[in-house]
CSV table of C-alpha atoms in Angstrom, one decimal:
chain,number,residue,atom,x,y,z
A,1,MET,CA,21.4,93.8,129.5
A,2,TRP,CA,23.8,96.6,129.1
A,3,ARG,CA,24.5,99.2,131.5
A,4,VAL,CA,26.2,102.8,130.6
A,5,LEU,CA,28.0,103.3,133.9
A,6,HIS,CA,28.8,107.3,133.3
A,7,TRP,CA,27.9,108.5,129.7
A,8,THR,CA,27.9,112.8,130.2
A,9,LEU,CA,25.5,113.2,127.3
A,10,ARG,CA,22.9,111.4,129.2
A,11,GLY,CA,21.9,114.0,131.1
A,12,HIS,CA,24.5,114.0,134.2
A,13,ALA,CA,24.5,116.9,136.3
A,14,SER,CA,27.7,118.3,134.6
A,15,CYS,CA,26.5,118.1,130.8
A,16,ASP,CA,24.8,121.6,130.8
A,17,TYR,CA,26.5,122.3,127.3
A,18,PHE,CA,24.6,119.7,125.8
A,19,THR,CA,21.7,119.4,127.4
A,20,ARG,CA,20.3,123.2,127.1
A,21,PRO,CA,17.6,123.7,124.4
A,22,HIS,CA,19.3,126.8,123.5
A,23,SER,CA,22.7,125.6,122.8
A,24,THR,CA,24.1,125.0,118.9
A,25,ALA,CA,25.7,121.9,120.1
A,26,PHE,CA,22.3,120.6,121.3
A,27,ARG,CA,20.4,121.4,118.5
A,28,ALA,CA,22.3,120.7,115.5
A,29,ARG,CA,24.2,117.2,117.2
A,30,GLU,CA,23.6,113.8,115.1
A,31,PRO,CA,22.9,110.9,117.1
A,32,LEU,CA,25.0,107.9,117.3
A,33,LEU,CA,24.5,104.7,118.7
A,34,ILE,CA,27.9,103.1,119.1
A,35,THR,CA,27.3,99.1,119.8
A,36,GLY,CA,29.7,96.0,119.7
A,37,ARG,CA,30.2,92.6,121.7
A,38,VAL,CA,34.1,92.0,123.5
A,39,THR,CA,35.3,88.6,122.9
A,40,GLY,CA,38.0,86.9,124.6
A,41,SER,CA,41.4,85.5,122.5
A,42,ASP,CA,38.8,82.6,122.1
A,43,GLY,CA,36.5,84.4,120.3
A,44,ARG,CA,34.0,83.7,123.6
A,45,PRO,CA,32.1,86.8,124.9
A,46,ARG,CA,32.8,88.3,127.7
A,47,ALA,CA,31.1,89.5,130.6
A,48,GLY,CA,31.5,92.1,133.0
A,49,ILE,CA,34.5,94.1,130.9
A,50,ILE,CA,34.3,97.7,130.9
A,51,VAL,CA,34.4,99.7,127.8
A,52,TYR,CA,35.9,103.6,128.3
A,53,ALA,CA,34.9,105.9,125.2
A,54,TYR,CA,35.8,109.5,124.8
A,55,HIS,CA,35.3,111.9,122.2
A,56,THR,CA,34.8,115.6,120.7
A,57,ASP,CA,32.0,117.2,119.8
A,58,ARG,CA,30.4,118.2,116.5
A,59,LEU,CA,33.2,120.6,116.4
A,60,GLY,CA,36.3,118.6,117.0
A,61,ILE,CA,36.6,120.2,120.4
A,62,TYR,CA,36.7,118.1,123.6
A,63,ARG,CA,34.8,120.6,125.9
A,64,PRO,CA,35.4,120.0,129.4
A,65,PRO,CA,32.9,120.0,132.3
A,66,VAL,CA,32.6,123.3,134.0
A,67,PRO,CA,34.3,122.6,137.0
A,68,PRO,CA,36.3,119.9,135.4
A,69,ARG,CA,35.9,116.8,137.9
A,70,SER,CA,39.7,115.5,137.1
A,71,GLN,CA,42.7,115.9,135.1
A,72,ALA,CA,40.7,112.9,132.8
A,73,SER,CA,37.8,114.6,132.7
A,74,TYR,CA,39.8,118.1,131.5
A,75,ASP,CA,41.3,116.1,129.0
A,76,HIS,CA,39.0,113.9,127.3
A,77,GLY,CA,35.9,116.1,127.4
A,78,GLN,CA,32.0,116.2,128.5
A,79,LEU,CA,31.7,113.6,126.2
A,80,ARG,CA,32.7,110.2,127.7
A,81,GLY,CA,31.8,107.2,129.2
A,82,TRP,CA,31.9,103.5,130.7
A,83,ALA,CA,29.7,100.5,129.5
A,84,ARG,CA,29.9,97.3,131.3
A,85,THR,CA,29.3,94.2,129.1
A,86,ASP,CA,26.6,91.7,129.5
A,87,ALA,CA,26.5,88.1,129.6
A,88,GLU,CA,26.9,88.3,125.8
A,89,GLY,CA,29.5,90.7,125.7
A,90,ARG,CA,27.5,93.6,124.4
A,91,TYR,CA,28.3,97.2,125.4
A,92,THR,CA,26.4,99.9,123.6
A,93,PHE,CA,27.2,103.9,124.3
A,94,GLU,CA,23.9,106.4,123.2
A,95,THR,CA,26.3,109.4,122.1
A,96,ILE,CA,26.4,111.9,118.7
A,97,ARG,CA,28.8,112.2,116.2
A,98,PRO,CA,32.0,113.3,116.3
A,99,GLY,CA,33.5,116.1,114.5
A,100,SER,CA,37.4,116.1,113.3
A,101,TYR,CA,39.8,118.3,115.2
A,102,PRO,CA,39.4,121.9,113.7
A,103,HIS,CA,42.2,122.8,110.5
A,104,THR,CA,43.4,119.5,110.7
A,105,LYS,CA,43.1,116.2,108.2
A,106,ASN,CA,42.6,114.4,111.3
A,107,PRO,CA,39.3,112.0,110.9
A,108,GLN,CA,36.2,112.1,113.2
A,109,HIS,CA,37.0,109.3,115.8
A,110,VAL,CA,36.2,107.8,119.2
A,111,HIS,CA,38.9,106.9,121.5
A,112,MET,CA,38.5,103.6,123.2
A,113,HIS,CA,40.0,101.8,126.2
A,114,ILE,CA,39.6,98.6,127.5
A,115,ILE,CA,39.3,97.6,131.9
A,116,GLU,CA,39.4,94.1,132.1
A,117,PRO,CA,38.5,94.1,136.0
A,118,GLY,CA,41.2,92.6,138.3
A,119,CYS,CA,43.6,92.8,135.5
A,120,LEU,CA,44.7,95.4,132.8
A,121,THR,CA,43.7,98.5,131.6
A,122,TYR,CA,44.5,99.5,128.0
A,123,PHE,CA,43.5,101.7,125.0
A,124,ILE,CA,42.6,99.8,121.3
A,125,LYS,CA,42.2,101.1,118.1
A,126,GLU,CA,40.4,104.2,117.6
A,127,LEU,CA,36.9,104.1,116.1
A,128,GLN,CA,36.6,105.8,112.8
A,129,PHE,CA,33.7,106.2,109.9
A,130,SER,CA,34.7,105.3,106.5
A,131,ASP,CA,31.9,108.0,105.3
A,132,ASP,CA,33.9,110.8,107.0
A,133,PRO,CA,34.3,113.4,104.2
A,134,VAL,CA,37.8,114.0,106.0
A,135,ARG,CA,39.2,110.7,105.6
A,136,LYS,CA,37.9,110.5,101.7
A,137,GLY,CA,39.4,113.4,100.8
A,138,MET,CA,43.0,111.9,102.3
A,139,THR,CA,46.2,110.8,100.1
A,140,GLU,CA,47.6,107.2,100.2
A,141,GLU,CA,50.0,108.5,102.3
A,142,GLU,CA,48.0,110.0,104.7
A,143,LEU,CA,45.5,107.0,105.0
A,144,LYS,CA,48.8,104.5,106.2
A,145,ASP,CA,49.2,107.1,109.2
A,146,GLN,CA,45.5,105.8,110.1
A,147,GLU,CA,46.6,102.2,110.0
A,148,ASP,CA,45.9,102.0,113.9
A,149,ALA,CA,42.6,102.7,113.4
A,150,ALA,CA,39.1,100.4,113.5
A,151,ILE,CA,37.3,101.6,110.4
A,152,GLU,CA,33.5,101.2,110.6
A,153,THR,CA,30.8,102.2,108.2
A,154,PRO,CA,28.1,104.0,109.9
A,155,ARG,CA,24.5,103.6,109.0
A,156,LYS,CA,21.7,106.2,108.8
A,157,THR,CA,18.7,105.2,110.6
A,158,ALA,CA,15.5,107.8,111.4
A,159,LYS,CA,17.1,108.5,114.6
A,160,GLY,CA,20.8,109.4,113.6
A,161,TRP,CA,23.7,107.1,113.1
A,162,GLU,CA,24.8,103.5,114.3
A,163,VAL,CA,27.8,102.1,114.0
A,164,THR,CA,29.0,98.3,115.1
A,165,ARG,CA,32.4,98.0,117.0
A,166,ASP,CA,33.7,94.2,117.8
A,167,ILE,CA,36.3,94.3,120.3
A,168,ARG,CA,38.5,91.4,121.0
A,169,LEU,CA,40.2,91.6,124.4
A,170,GLY,CA,43.8,91.8,123.8
A,171,GLU,CA,43.9,94.2,121.4
A,172,ASN,CA,47.2,96.5,120.4
A,173,VAL,CA,48.9,94.6,123.8
A,174,LYS,CA,52.2,92.8,122.8
A,175,ASP,CA,52.7,89.7,124.9
A,176,TYR,CA,48.7,89.7,125.6
A,177,GLY,CA,47.8,86.8,128.2
A,178,PRO,CA,44.3,86.3,128.9
A,179,CYS,CA,42.7,87.6,132.3
A,180,SER,CA,40.9,84.9,134.8
A,181,ALA,CA,37.6,86.1,134.8
A,182,PRO,CA,36.8,88.2,138.6
A,183,LYS,CA,35.8,86.9,140.7
């Protein structure tokens, strides 16, 4: 099925901030399951595509691992991961619900990138949540600034939250031409 290639929340050695039971962030987090399907421009599922995602902790902070592994780990923080799509184009991330940036009107969001092996790497619309209190309190003008977001409705479950973010390859890529499948 799907495979998480790297997601620091799920017990990676550097994820001490969220794996210590005495950590406030560990106790107060809201689990979030992000699922979706990646399709080509023809609408057919694409296997072997890598989805990269990163987001803030529940307080809206990108907490870097200690010590940082790279500039990207420092900039994107501990809550980042990669998943490779299965034969049906499906991917899954198990994480926590992000917080909004402190003292801003920037809604909760998850940054997402696509890696088409042997072809392209590009960002896609960030995932935002329709039930986010910050979004709900925005004016029409402020919401227009968020038009480059994929706004999805999370579902509350007994285990936390679930949200679906389906992806069409080439999203946000000017003059995108489909890549041939990796060999």
